[in-house]
mmCIF file with all atom_site columns, C-alpha atoms in Angstrom:
data_model
loop_
_atom_site.group_PDB
_atom_site.id
_atom_site.type_symbol
_atom_site.label_atom_id
_atom_site.label_alt_id
_atom_site.label_comp_id
_atom_site.label_asym_id
_atom_site.label_entity_id
_atom_site.label_seq_id
_atom_site.pdbx_PDB_ins_code
_atom_site.Cartn_x
_atom_site.Cartn_y
_atom_site.Cartn_z
_atom_site.occupancy
_atom_site.B_iso_or_equiv
_atom_site.pdbx_formal_charge
_atom_site.auth_seq_id
_atom_site.auth_comp_id
_atom_site.auth_asym_id
_atom_site.auth_atom_id
_atom_site.pdbx_PDB_model_num
ATOM 1   C CA . UNK A 1 1   ? 99.009  103.822 101.310 1.00 67.00 ? 1   UNK A CA 1
ATOM 2   C CA . UNK A 1 2   ? 97.248  100.657 100.198 1.00 79.00 ? 2   UNK A CA 1
ATOM 3   C CA . UNK A 1 3   ? 96.634  98.466  103.201 1.00 92.00 ? 3   UNK A CA 1
ATOM 4   C CA . UNK A 1 4   ? 95.200  95.634  101.105 1.00 94.00 ? 4   UNK A CA 1
ATOM 5   C CA . UNK A 1 5   ? 97.001  94.723  97.894  1.00 95.00 ? 5   UNK A CA 1
ATOM 6   C CA . UNK A 1 6   ? 96.094  92.413  95.064  1.00 95.00 ? 6   UNK A CA 1
ATOM 7   C CA . UNK A 1 7   ? 99.207  92.540  92.933  1.00 91.00 ? 7   UNK A CA 1
ATOM 8   C CA . UNK A 1 8   ? 97.859  90.613  89.950  1.00 94.00 ? 8   UNK A CA 1
ATOM 9   C CA . UNK A 1 9   ? 95.401  92.707  87.936  1.00 93.00 ? 9   UNK A CA 1
ATOM 10  C CA . UNK A 1 10  ? 94.448  89.645  85.928  1.00 96.00 ? 10  UNK A CA 1
ATOM 11  C CA . UNK A 1 11  ? 94.836  85.863  85.875  1.00 97.00 ? 11  UNK A CA 1
ATOM 12  C CA . UNK A 1 12  ? 94.067  83.367  83.130  1.00 98.00 ? 12  UNK A CA 1
ATOM 13  C CA . UNK A 1 13  ? 93.388  79.704  84.025  1.00 98.00 ? 13  UNK A CA 1
ATOM 14  C CA . UNK A 1 14  ? 92.325  76.663  82.031  1.00 98.00 ? 14  UNK A CA 1
ATOM 15  C CA . UNK A 1 15  ? 88.880  75.281  82.801  1.00 97.00 ? 15  UNK A CA 1
ATOM 16  C CA . UNK A 1 16  ? 89.107  72.404  85.277  1.00 97.00 ? 16  UNK A CA 1
ATOM 17  C CA . UNK A 1 17  ? 92.424  73.546  86.765  1.00 98.00 ? 17  UNK A CA 1
ATOM 18  C CA . UNK A 1 18  ? 93.023  75.342  90.042  1.00 98.00 ? 18  UNK A CA 1
ATOM 19  C CA . UNK A 1 19  ? 92.753  79.129  90.263  1.00 98.00 ? 19  UNK A CA 1
ATOM 20  C CA . UNK A 1 20  ? 94.786  80.815  92.992  1.00 98.00 ? 20  UNK A CA 1
ATOM 21  C CA . UNK A 1 21  ? 94.126  84.459  93.771  1.00 98.00 ? 21  UNK A CA 1
ATOM 22  C CA . UNK A 1 22  ? 96.423  86.259  96.167  1.00 98.00 ? 22  UNK A CA 1
ATOM 23  C CA . UNK A 1 23  ? 96.030  89.144  98.574  1.00 97.00 ? 23  UNK A CA 1
ATOM 24  C CA . UNK A 1 24  ? 98.547  90.842  100.878 1.00 97.00 ? 24  UNK A CA 1
ATOM 25  C CA . UNK A 1 25  ? 97.849  93.231  103.719 1.00 97.00 ? 25  UNK A CA 1
ATOM 26  C CA . UNK A 1 26  ? 99.987  95.527  105.811 1.00 96.00 ? 26  UNK A CA 1
ATOM 27  C CA . UNK A 1 27  ? 97.827  96.325  108.837 1.00 92.00 ? 27  UNK A CA 1
ATOM 28  C CA . UNK A 1 28  ? 98.475  93.780  111.601 1.00 92.00 ? 28  UNK A CA 1
ATOM 29  C CA . UNK A 1 29  ? 95.225  94.873  113.280 1.00 91.00 ? 29  UNK A CA 1
ATOM 30  C CA . UNK A 1 30  ? 93.134  93.262  110.535 1.00 93.00 ? 30  UNK A CA 1
ATOM 31  C CA . UNK A 1 31  ? 91.393  90.226  111.958 1.00 91.00 ? 31  UNK A CA 1
ATOM 32  C CA . UNK A 1 32  ? 88.639  89.436  109.479 1.00 92.00 ? 32  UNK A CA 1
ATOM 33  C CA . UNK A 1 33  ? 89.008  88.870  105.756 1.00 94.00 ? 33  UNK A CA 1
ATOM 34  C CA . UNK A 1 34  ? 86.506  88.423  102.961 1.00 94.00 ? 34  UNK A CA 1
ATOM 35  C CA . UNK A 1 35  ? 86.436  87.625  99.274  1.00 97.00 ? 35  UNK A CA 1
ATOM 36  C CA . UNK A 1 36  ? 83.819  89.056  96.968  1.00 96.00 ? 36  UNK A CA 1
ATOM 37  C CA . UNK A 1 37  ? 83.156  88.300  93.312  1.00 97.00 ? 37  UNK A CA 1
ATOM 38  C CA . UNK A 1 38  ? 81.947  90.870  90.809  1.00 94.00 ? 38  UNK A CA 1
ATOM 39  C CA . UNK A 1 39  ? 80.444  90.378  87.358  1.00 94.00 ? 39  UNK A CA 1
ATOM 40  C CA . UNK A 1 40  ? 80.196  93.303  84.918  1.00 88.00 ? 40  UNK A CA 1
ATOM 41  C CA . UNK A 1 41  ? 77.180  95.563  85.495  1.00 83.00 ? 41  UNK A CA 1
ATOM 42  C CA . UNK A 1 42  ? 76.501  93.925  88.871  1.00 89.00 ? 42  UNK A CA 1
ATOM 43  C CA . UNK A 1 43  ? 77.505  94.726  92.426  1.00 92.00 ? 43  UNK A CA 1
ATOM 44  C CA . UNK A 1 44  ? 80.012  92.510  94.273  1.00 95.00 ? 44  UNK A CA 1
ATOM 45  C CA . UNK A 1 45  ? 78.625  89.354  95.872  1.00 95.00 ? 45  UNK A CA 1
ATOM 46  C CA . UNK A 1 46  ? 80.018  87.751  99.004  1.00 94.00 ? 46  UNK A CA 1
ATOM 47  C CA . UNK A 1 47  ? 81.984  84.557  98.418  1.00 96.00 ? 47  UNK A CA 1
ATOM 48  C CA . UNK A 1 48  ? 83.784  83.422  101.549 1.00 96.00 ? 48  UNK A CA 1
ATOM 49  C CA . UNK A 1 49  ? 85.329  84.847  104.713 1.00 94.00 ? 49  UNK A CA 1
ATOM 50  C CA . UNK A 1 50  ? 87.922  83.894  107.313 1.00 94.00 ? 50  UNK A CA 1
ATOM 51  C CA . UNK A 1 51  ? 88.645  85.051  110.826 1.00 92.00 ? 51  UNK A CA 1
ATOM 52  C CA . UNK A 1 52  ? 92.212  85.462  112.028 1.00 92.00 ? 52  UNK A CA 1
ATOM 53  C CA . UNK A 1 53  ? 91.725  82.664  114.550 1.00 92.00 ? 53  UNK A CA 1
ATOM 54  C CA . UNK A 1 54  ? 91.647  80.225  111.615 1.00 94.00 ? 54  UNK A CA 1
ATOM 55  C CA . UNK A 1 55  ? 94.133  79.515  108.852 1.00 95.00 ? 55  UNK A CA 1
ATOM 56  C CA . UNK A 1 56  ? 91.719  77.858  106.445 1.00 97.00 ? 56  UNK A CA 1
ATOM 57  C CA . UNK A 1 57  ? 88.050  78.031  105.532 1.00 96.00 ? 57  UNK A CA 1
ATOM 58  C CA . UNK A 1 58  ? 86.372  75.916  102.908 1.00 97.00 ? 58  UNK A CA 1
ATOM 59  C CA . UNK A 1 59  ? 83.052  76.225  101.092 1.00 96.00 ? 59  UNK A CA 1
ATOM 60  C CA . UNK A 1 60  ? 82.519  73.838  98.211  1.00 97.00 ? 60  UNK A CA 1
ATOM 61  C CA . UNK A 1 61  ? 84.984  74.608  95.445  1.00 97.00 ? 61  UNK A CA 1
ATOM 62  C CA . UNK A 1 62  ? 86.283  77.671  97.285  1.00 98.00 ? 62  UNK A CA 1
ATOM 63  C CA . UNK A 1 63  ? 88.958  77.619  99.984  1.00 98.00 ? 63  UNK A CA 1
ATOM 64  C CA . UNK A 1 64  ? 90.589  80.609  101.615 1.00 98.00 ? 64  UNK A CA 1
ATOM 65  C CA . UNK A 1 65  ? 93.978  80.274  103.313 1.00 98.00 ? 65  UNK A CA 1
ATOM 66  C CA . UNK A 1 66  ? 95.342  82.800  105.782 1.00 97.00 ? 66  UNK A CA 1
ATOM 67  C CA . UNK A 1 67  ? 99.021  83.147  106.679 1.00 97.00 ? 67  UNK A CA 1
ATOM 68  C CA . UNK A 1 68  ? 99.119  85.726  109.461 1.00 95.00 ? 68  UNK A CA 1
ATOM 69  C CA . UNK A 1 69  ? 102.893 85.806  109.822 1.00 95.00 ? 69  UNK A CA 1
ATOM 70  C CA . UNK A 1 70  ? 103.251 86.645  106.123 1.00 97.00 ? 70  UNK A CA 1
ATOM 71  C CA . UNK A 1 71  ? 100.149 88.880  106.145 1.00 97.00 ? 71  UNK A CA 1
ATOM 72  C CA . UNK A 1 72  ? 98.933  86.973  103.136 1.00 97.00 ? 72  UNK A CA 1
ATOM 73  C CA . UNK A 1 73  ? 95.741  85.266  102.128 1.00 97.00 ? 73  UNK A CA 1
ATOM 74  C CA . UNK A 1 74  ? 94.783  83.323  99.060  1.00 98.00 ? 74  UNK A CA 1
ATOM 75  C CA . UNK A 1 75  ? 91.606  82.064  97.461  1.00 98.00 ? 75  UNK A CA 1
ATOM 76  C CA . UNK A 1 76  ? 91.697  78.667  95.760  1.00 98.00 ? 76  UNK A CA 1
ATOM 77  C CA . UNK A 1 77  ? 89.017  77.643  93.296  1.00 98.00 ? 77  UNK A CA 1
ATOM 78  C CA . UNK A 1 78  ? 89.010  73.966  92.369  1.00 97.00 ? 78  UNK A CA 1
ATOM 79  C CA . UNK A 1 79  ? 88.026  73.031  89.729  1.00 97.00 ? 79  UNK A CA 1
ATOM 80  C CA . UNK A 1 80  ? 87.705  76.306  87.861  1.00 98.00 ? 80  UNK A CA 1
ATOM 81  C CA . UNK A 1 81  ? 84.561  76.731  85.793  1.00 97.00 ? 81  UNK A CA 1
ATOM 82  C CA . UNK A 1 82  ? 83.645  79.235  83.054  1.00 96.00 ? 82  UNK A CA 1
ATOM 83  C CA . UNK A 1 83  ? 81.148  80.916  85.408  1.00 96.00 ? 83  UNK A CA 1
ATOM 84  C CA . UNK A 1 84  ? 84.030  81.768  87.717  1.00 97.00 ? 84  UNK A CA 1
ATOM 85  C CA . UNK A 1 85  ? 85.259  84.380  85.236  1.00 97.00 ? 85  UNK A CA 1
ATOM 86  C CA . UNK A 1 86  ? 84.812  87.628  87.175  1.00 97.00 ? 86  UNK A CA 1
ATOM 87  C CA . UNK A 1 87  ? 86.718  90.222  89.185  1.00 96.00 ? 87  UNK A CA 1
ATOM 88  C CA . UNK A 1 88  ? 87.629  89.018  92.677  1.00 97.00 ? 88  UNK A CA 1
ATOM 89  C CA . UNK A 1 89  ? 88.086  91.478  95.524  1.00 96.00 ? 89  UNK A CA 1
ATOM 90  C CA . UNK A 1 90  ? 89.804  90.828  98.791  1.00 96.00 ? 90  UNK A CA 1
ATOM 91  C CA . UNK A 1 91  ? 88.682  92.936  101.791 1.00 94.00 ? 91  UNK A CA 1
ATOM 92  C CA . UNK A 1 92  ? 89.797  93.201  105.405 1.00 93.00 ? 92  UNK A CA 1
ATOM 93  C CA . UNK A 1 93  ? 88.642  94.799  108.616 1.00 88.00 ? 93  UNK A CA 1
ATOM 94  C CA . UNK A 1 94  ? 89.922  95.420  112.117 1.00 85.00 ? 94  UNK A CA 1
ATOM 95  C CA . UNK A 1 95  ? 88.046  95.109  115.368 1.00 71.00 ? 95  UNK A CA 1
ATOM 96  C CA . UNK A 1 96  ? 88.317  98.841  115.995 1.00 65.00 ? 96  UNK A CA 1
ATOM 97  C CA . UNK A 1 97  ? 85.757  100.006 113.455 1.00 66.00 ? 97  UNK A CA 1
ATOM 98  C CA . UNK A 1 98  ? 83.176  98.909  110.905 1.00 66.00 ? 98  UNK A CA 1
ATOM 99  C CA . UNK A 1 99  ? 85.142  99.862  107.807 1.00 77.00 ? 99  UNK A CA 1
ATOM 100 C CA . UNK A 1 100 ? 86.105  97.299  105.167 1.00 86.00 ? 100 UNK A CA 1
ATOM 101 C CA . UNK A 1 101 ? 89.376  98.001  103.347 1.00 89.00 ? 101 UNK A CA 1
ATOM 102 C CA . UNK A 1 102 ? 89.367  96.630  99.816  1.00 92.00 ? 102 UNK A CA 1
ATOM 103 C CA . UNK A 1 103 ? 92.018  95.505  97.375  1.00 93.00 ? 103 UNK A CA 1
ATOM 104 C CA . UNK A 1 104 ? 91.977  96.698  93.748  1.00 93.00 ? 104 UNK A CA 1
ATOM 105 C CA . UNK A 1 105 ? 90.679  93.369  92.466  1.00 94.00 ? 105 UNK A CA 1
ATOM 106 C CA . UNK A 1 106 ? 91.970  90.579  90.217  1.00 96.00 ? 106 UNK A CA 1
ATOM 107 C CA . UNK A 1 107 ? 90.215  89.749  86.970  1.00 96.00 ? 107 UNK A CA 1
ATOM 108 C CA . UNK A 1 108 ? 89.996  85.971  86.603  1.00 98.00 ? 108 UNK A CA 1
ATOM 109 C CA . UNK A 1 109 ? 89.523  84.560  83.114  1.00 98.00 ? 109 UNK A CA 1
ATOM 110 C CA . UNK A 1 110 ? 88.692  80.873  82.767  1.00 97.00 ? 110 UNK A CA 1
ATOM 111 C CA . UNK A 1 111 ? 89.654  79.533  79.337  1.00 96.00 ? 111 UNK A CA 1
ATOM 112 C CA . UNK A 1 112 ? 87.628  76.652  77.851  1.00 91.00 ? 112 UNK A CA 1
ATOM 113 C CA . UNK B 2 1   ? 63.137  88.986  98.763  1.00 65.00 ? 1   UNK B CA 1
ATOM 114 C CA . UNK B 2 2   ? 64.118  91.926  96.546  1.00 78.00 ? 2   UNK B CA 1
ATOM 115 C CA . UNK B 2 3   ? 67.791  92.836  96.442  1.00 92.00 ? 3   UNK B CA 1
ATOM 116 C CA . UNK B 2 4   ? 69.455  96.206  96.909  1.00 96.00 ? 4   UNK B CA 1
ATOM 117 C CA . UNK B 2 5   ? 68.285  98.673  94.296  1.00 96.00 ? 5   UNK B CA 1
ATOM 118 C CA . UNK B 2 6   ? 70.050  101.809 93.169  1.00 97.00 ? 6   UNK B CA 1
ATOM 119 C CA . UNK B 2 7   ? 68.733  104.628 91.035  1.00 97.00 ? 7   UNK B CA 1
ATOM 120 C CA . UNK B 2 8   ? 69.582  105.897 88.576  1.00 97.00 ? 8   UNK B CA 1
ATOM 121 C CA . UNK B 2 9   ? 71.831  103.286 86.990  1.00 96.00 ? 9   UNK B CA 1
ATOM 122 C CA . UNK B 2 10  ? 73.606  105.792 84.757  1.00 96.00 ? 10  UNK B CA 1
ATOM 123 C CA . UNK B 2 11  ? 74.091  109.523 85.086  1.00 96.00 ? 11  UNK B CA 1
ATOM 124 C CA . UNK B 2 12  ? 75.950  112.151 83.095  1.00 97.00 ? 12  UNK B CA 1
ATOM 125 C CA . UNK B 2 13  ? 76.663  115.514 84.689  1.00 97.00 ? 13  UNK B CA 1
ATOM 126 C CA . UNK B 2 14  ? 78.963  118.457 84.044  1.00 97.00 ? 14  UNK B CA 1
ATOM 127 C CA . UNK B 2 15  ? 81.584  119.941 86.327  1.00 97.00 ? 15  UNK B CA 1
ATOM 128 C CA . UNK B 2 16  ? 80.188  122.142 89.059  1.00 97.00 ? 16  UNK B CA 1
ATOM 129 C CA . UNK B 2 17  ? 76.786  120.480 89.133  1.00 97.00 ? 17  UNK B CA 1
ATOM 130 C CA . UNK B 2 18  ? 75.498  118.433 92.012  1.00 97.00 ? 18  UNK B CA 1
ATOM 131 C CA . UNK B 2 19  ? 74.012  114.945 91.993  1.00 97.00 ? 19  UNK B CA 1
ATOM 132 C CA . UNK B 2 20  ? 71.875  112.791 94.285  1.00 98.00 ? 20  UNK B CA 1
ATOM 133 C CA . UNK B 2 21  ? 71.993  109.000 94.168  1.00 98.00 ? 21  UNK B CA 1
ATOM 134 C CA . UNK B 2 22  ? 69.436  106.756 95.817  1.00 98.00 ? 22  UNK B CA 1
ATOM 135 C CA . UNK B 2 23  ? 69.702  103.336 97.452  1.00 98.00 ? 23  UNK B CA 1
ATOM 136 C CA . UNK B 2 24  ? 66.934  101.051 98.719  1.00 97.00 ? 24  UNK B CA 1
ATOM 137 C CA . UNK B 2 25  ? 68.306  98.304  100.975 1.00 96.00 ? 25  UNK B CA 1
ATOM 138 C CA . UNK B 2 26  ? 67.024  94.787  101.353 1.00 95.00 ? 26  UNK B CA 1
ATOM 139 C CA . UNK B 2 27  ? 63.891  94.753  103.492 1.00 94.00 ? 27  UNK B CA 1
ATOM 140 C CA . UNK B 2 28  ? 64.863  94.475  107.164 1.00 91.00 ? 28  UNK B CA 1
ATOM 141 C CA . UNK B 2 29  ? 68.419  95.687  106.649 1.00 92.00 ? 29  UNK B CA 1
ATOM 142 C CA . UNK B 2 30  ? 69.224  98.705  108.799 1.00 90.00 ? 30  UNK B CA 1
ATOM 143 C CA . UNK B 2 31  ? 72.774  99.468  107.708 1.00 90.00 ? 31  UNK B CA 1
ATOM 144 C CA . UNK B 2 32  ? 73.620  101.099 104.397 1.00 94.00 ? 32  UNK B CA 1
ATOM 145 C CA . UNK B 2 33  ? 77.177  101.737 103.226 1.00 94.00 ? 33  UNK B CA 1
ATOM 146 C CA . UNK B 2 34  ? 78.348  103.678 100.199 1.00 97.00 ? 34  UNK B CA 1
ATOM 147 C CA . UNK B 2 35  ? 81.487  103.017 98.159  1.00 96.00 ? 35  UNK B CA 1
ATOM 148 C CA . UNK B 2 36  ? 83.239  104.610 95.196  1.00 96.00 ? 36  UNK B CA 1
ATOM 149 C CA . UNK B 2 37  ? 84.939  102.372 92.656  1.00 93.00 ? 37  UNK B CA 1
ATOM 150 C CA . UNK B 2 38  ? 87.289  103.758 90.019  1.00 89.00 ? 38  UNK B CA 1
ATOM 151 C CA . UNK B 2 39  ? 89.341  101.768 87.444  1.00 80.00 ? 39  UNK B CA 1
ATOM 152 C CA . UNK B 2 40  ? 92.364  100.129 89.044  1.00 75.00 ? 40  UNK B CA 1
ATOM 153 C CA . UNK B 2 41  ? 91.195  100.997 92.543  1.00 79.00 ? 41  UNK B CA 1
ATOM 154 C CA . UNK B 2 42  ? 89.403  98.897  95.055  1.00 81.00 ? 42  UNK B CA 1
ATOM 155 C CA . UNK B 2 43  ? 86.193  100.018 96.591  1.00 90.00 ? 43  UNK B CA 1
ATOM 156 C CA . UNK B 2 44  ? 86.786  103.213 98.541  1.00 92.00 ? 44  UNK B CA 1
ATOM 157 C CA . UNK B 2 45  ? 84.536  103.546 101.572 1.00 92.00 ? 45  UNK B CA 1
ATOM 158 C CA . UNK B 2 46  ? 82.484  106.735 101.697 1.00 95.00 ? 46  UNK B CA 1
ATOM 159 C CA . UNK B 2 47  ? 80.232  106.351 104.725 1.00 92.00 ? 47  UNK B CA 1
ATOM 160 C CA . UNK B 2 48  ? 77.860  104.050 106.564 1.00 91.00 ? 48  UNK B CA 1
ATOM 161 C CA . UNK B 2 49  ? 74.435  104.833 107.963 1.00 93.00 ? 49  UNK B CA 1
ATOM 162 C CA . UNK B 2 50  ? 72.590  102.910 110.636 1.00 90.00 ? 50  UNK B CA 1
ATOM 163 C CA . UNK B 2 51  ? 69.183  103.889 111.967 1.00 89.00 ? 51  UNK B CA 1
ATOM 164 C CA . UNK B 2 52  ? 69.373  107.300 110.264 1.00 92.00 ? 52  UNK B CA 1
ATOM 165 C CA . UNK B 2 53  ? 72.746  108.121 111.848 1.00 92.00 ? 53  UNK B CA 1
ATOM 166 C CA . UNK B 2 54  ? 76.131  108.231 110.153 1.00 92.00 ? 54  UNK B CA 1
ATOM 167 C CA . UNK B 2 55  ? 78.096  105.586 112.010 1.00 86.00 ? 55  UNK B CA 1
ATOM 168 C CA . UNK B 2 56  ? 81.351  105.696 110.092 1.00 85.00 ? 56  UNK B CA 1
ATOM 169 C CA . UNK B 2 57  ? 82.971  107.901 107.483 1.00 90.00 ? 57  UNK B CA 1
ATOM 170 C CA . UNK B 2 58  ? 85.800  107.437 105.004 1.00 90.00 ? 58  UNK B CA 1
ATOM 171 C CA . UNK B 2 59  ? 88.379  109.959 103.823 1.00 90.00 ? 59  UNK B CA 1
ATOM 172 C CA . UNK B 2 60  ? 86.377  111.895 101.288 1.00 94.00 ? 60  UNK B CA 1
ATOM 173 C CA . UNK B 2 61  ? 85.914  115.673 101.121 1.00 95.00 ? 61  UNK B CA 1
ATOM 174 C CA . UNK B 2 62  ? 82.834  117.363 102.524 1.00 95.00 ? 62  UNK B CA 1
ATOM 175 C CA . UNK B 2 63  ? 81.363  117.597 99.018  1.00 97.00 ? 63  UNK B CA 1
ATOM 176 C CA . UNK B 2 64  ? 80.270  114.022 99.573  1.00 97.00 ? 64  UNK B CA 1
ATOM 177 C CA . UNK B 2 65  ? 77.367  113.684 101.969 1.00 97.00 ? 65  UNK B CA 1
ATOM 178 C CA . UNK B 2 66  ? 74.587  111.272 102.683 1.00 97.00 ? 66  UNK B CA 1
ATOM 179 C CA . UNK B 2 67  ? 71.544  110.602 104.737 1.00 96.00 ? 67  UNK B CA 1
ATOM 180 C CA . UNK B 2 68  ? 69.273  107.747 105.697 1.00 97.00 ? 68  UNK B CA 1
ATOM 181 C CA . UNK B 2 69  ? 65.527  107.843 106.108 1.00 96.00 ? 69  UNK B CA 1
ATOM 182 C CA . UNK B 2 70  ? 63.349  106.087 108.660 1.00 94.00 ? 70  UNK B CA 1
ATOM 183 C CA . UNK B 2 71  ? 62.574  103.315 106.145 1.00 92.00 ? 71  UNK B CA 1
ATOM 184 C CA . UNK B 2 72  ? 66.365  102.700 105.819 1.00 93.00 ? 72  UNK B CA 1
ATOM 185 C CA . UNK B 2 73  ? 66.483  104.071 102.268 1.00 96.00 ? 73  UNK B CA 1
ATOM 186 C CA . UNK B 2 74  ? 69.584  106.174 101.768 1.00 97.00 ? 74  UNK B CA 1
ATOM 187 C CA . UNK B 2 75  ? 70.680  108.984 99.505  1.00 98.00 ? 75  UNK B CA 1
ATOM 188 C CA . UNK B 2 76  ? 74.159  110.175 98.644  1.00 98.00 ? 76  UNK B CA 1
ATOM 189 C CA . UNK B 2 77  ? 74.837  113.692 97.415  1.00 98.00 ? 77  UNK B CA 1
ATOM 190 C CA . UNK B 2 78  ? 77.900  115.060 95.674  1.00 97.00 ? 78  UNK B CA 1
ATOM 191 C CA . UNK B 2 79  ? 78.103  118.813 95.262  1.00 95.00 ? 79  UNK B CA 1
ATOM 192 C CA . UNK B 2 80  ? 80.332  120.842 92.934  1.00 96.00 ? 80  UNK B CA 1
ATOM 193 C CA . UNK B 2 81  ? 81.196  117.839 90.797  1.00 97.00 ? 81  UNK B CA 1
ATOM 194 C CA . UNK B 2 82  ? 84.762  117.381 89.574  1.00 97.00 ? 82  UNK B CA 1
ATOM 195 C CA . UNK B 2 83  ? 86.035  115.263 86.670  1.00 96.00 ? 83  UNK B CA 1
ATOM 196 C CA . UNK B 2 84  ? 87.650  112.898 89.201  1.00 94.00 ? 84  UNK B CA 1
ATOM 197 C CA . UNK B 2 85  ? 84.258  112.080 90.665  1.00 96.00 ? 85  UNK B CA 1
ATOM 198 C CA . UNK B 2 86  ? 83.491  109.939 87.608  1.00 96.00 ? 86  UNK B CA 1
ATOM 199 C CA . UNK B 2 87  ? 83.130  106.463 89.064  1.00 95.00 ? 87  UNK B CA 1
ATOM 200 C CA . UNK B 2 88  ? 80.826  103.598 89.899  1.00 95.00 ? 88  UNK B CA 1
ATOM 201 C CA . UNK B 2 89  ? 79.033  104.311 93.163  1.00 97.00 ? 89  UNK B CA 1
ATOM 202 C CA . UNK B 2 90  ? 77.974  101.217 95.024  1.00 97.00 ? 90  UNK B CA 1
ATOM 203 C CA . UNK B 2 91  ? 75.565  100.879 97.888  1.00 97.00 ? 91  UNK B CA 1
ATOM 204 C CA . UNK B 2 92  ? 75.547  97.899  100.236 1.00 95.00 ? 92  UNK B CA 1
ATOM 205 C CA . UNK B 2 93  ? 73.114  96.909  102.955 1.00 94.00 ? 93  UNK B CA 1
ATOM 206 C CA . UNK B 2 94  ? 73.413  94.557  105.882 1.00 89.00 ? 94  UNK B CA 1
ATOM 207 C CA . UNK B 2 95  ? 71.363  93.420  108.837 1.00 84.00 ? 95  UNK B CA 1
ATOM 208 C CA . UNK B 2 96  ? 73.926  94.910  111.229 1.00 71.00 ? 96  UNK B CA 1
ATOM 209 C CA . UNK B 2 97  ? 72.756  92.616  114.021 1.00 64.00 ? 97  UNK B CA 1
ATOM 210 C CA . UNK B 2 98  ? 76.361  91.818  114.867 1.00 58.00 ? 98  UNK B CA 1
ATOM 211 C CA . UNK B 2 99  ? 78.109  94.866  113.547 1.00 55.00 ? 99  UNK B CA 1
ATOM 212 C CA . UNK B 2 100 ? 80.650  94.758  110.787 1.00 54.00 ? 100 UNK B CA 1
ATOM 213 C CA . UNK B 2 101 ? 80.814  90.978  110.607 1.00 69.00 ? 101 UNK B CA 1
ATOM 214 C CA . UNK B 2 102 ? 77.511  90.919  108.777 1.00 75.00 ? 102 UNK B CA 1
ATOM 215 C CA . UNK B 2 103 ? 77.638  90.134  105.086 1.00 84.00 ? 103 UNK B CA 1
ATOM 216 C CA . UNK B 2 104 ? 77.138  93.167  102.897 1.00 89.00 ? 104 UNK B CA 1
ATOM 217 C CA . UNK B 2 105 ? 74.785  92.856  99.950  1.00 93.00 ? 105 UNK B CA 1
ATOM 218 C CA . UNK B 2 106 ? 75.528  95.185  97.086  1.00 96.00 ? 106 UNK B CA 1
ATOM 219 C CA . UNK B 2 107 ? 73.341  96.912  94.567  1.00 96.00 ? 107 UNK B CA 1
ATOM 220 C CA . UNK B 2 108 ? 74.319  97.094  90.873  1.00 95.00 ? 108 UNK B CA 1
ATOM 221 C CA . UNK B 2 109 ? 75.744  100.587 91.296  1.00 96.00 ? 109 UNK B CA 1
ATOM 222 C CA . UNK B 2 110 ? 75.241  103.971 89.681  1.00 97.00 ? 110 UNK B CA 1
ATOM 223 C CA . UNK B 2 111 ? 77.709  104.855 86.933  1.00 96.00 ? 111 UNK B CA 1
ATOM 224 C CA . UNK B 2 112 ? 78.395  108.596 87.194  1.00 97.00 ? 112 UNK B CA 1
ATOM 225 C CA . UNK B 2 113 ? 80.202  110.375 84.385  1.00 96.00 ? 113 UNK B CA 1
ATOM 226 C CA . UNK B 2 114 ? 81.303  113.976 84.896  1.00 97.00 ? 114 UNK B CA 1
ATOM 227 C CA . UNK B 2 115 ? 82.085  115.939 81.724  1.00 96.00 ? 115 UNK B CA 1
#
């Protein structure tokens, strides 16, 4: 039973346009969400996070939106750059333990 | 400051063998977590160590074990390897000053292939 789902295995976006990566979760106890980026042959690197008390968090070109009623979050990258081509993972955790639950990842390809 | 290092980077073993993977966290980080990543799957949590004690454990069989030393370095052991154990094993460290909210910093991983 996948508690965190990233339904798009891959996404292709033109350079300069907006990239929108989506993530759905099923566990209503999740109250903290993170996005990580992973390049080939490297470990994931932290990108941005959001607590369930907020519905939006912004950091430069990256914005994460949280819709608690829909159990959905999205990562917006504006404008998309070639260096953004990577696999993006969504992860979530609940207050009850230390464990992060991860989605399967979405491969983002930025076309020149 | 040096990042998280993992050794070896690549490993080929045969079924039934055992393997030990090593992780050196960022200096000052006391928490080390281990994950398994297979194609099409997210990162599956194996276990977390803090101050030499296993603080949390995922849903993996007892063949998977780990330990942490007093210098926070951690090792993960898999006994009686199976073909399905072929995966990228990632280690992550964090300060753990405020529990799970701390950012995890990942190493490059160890690619294990079981033949």
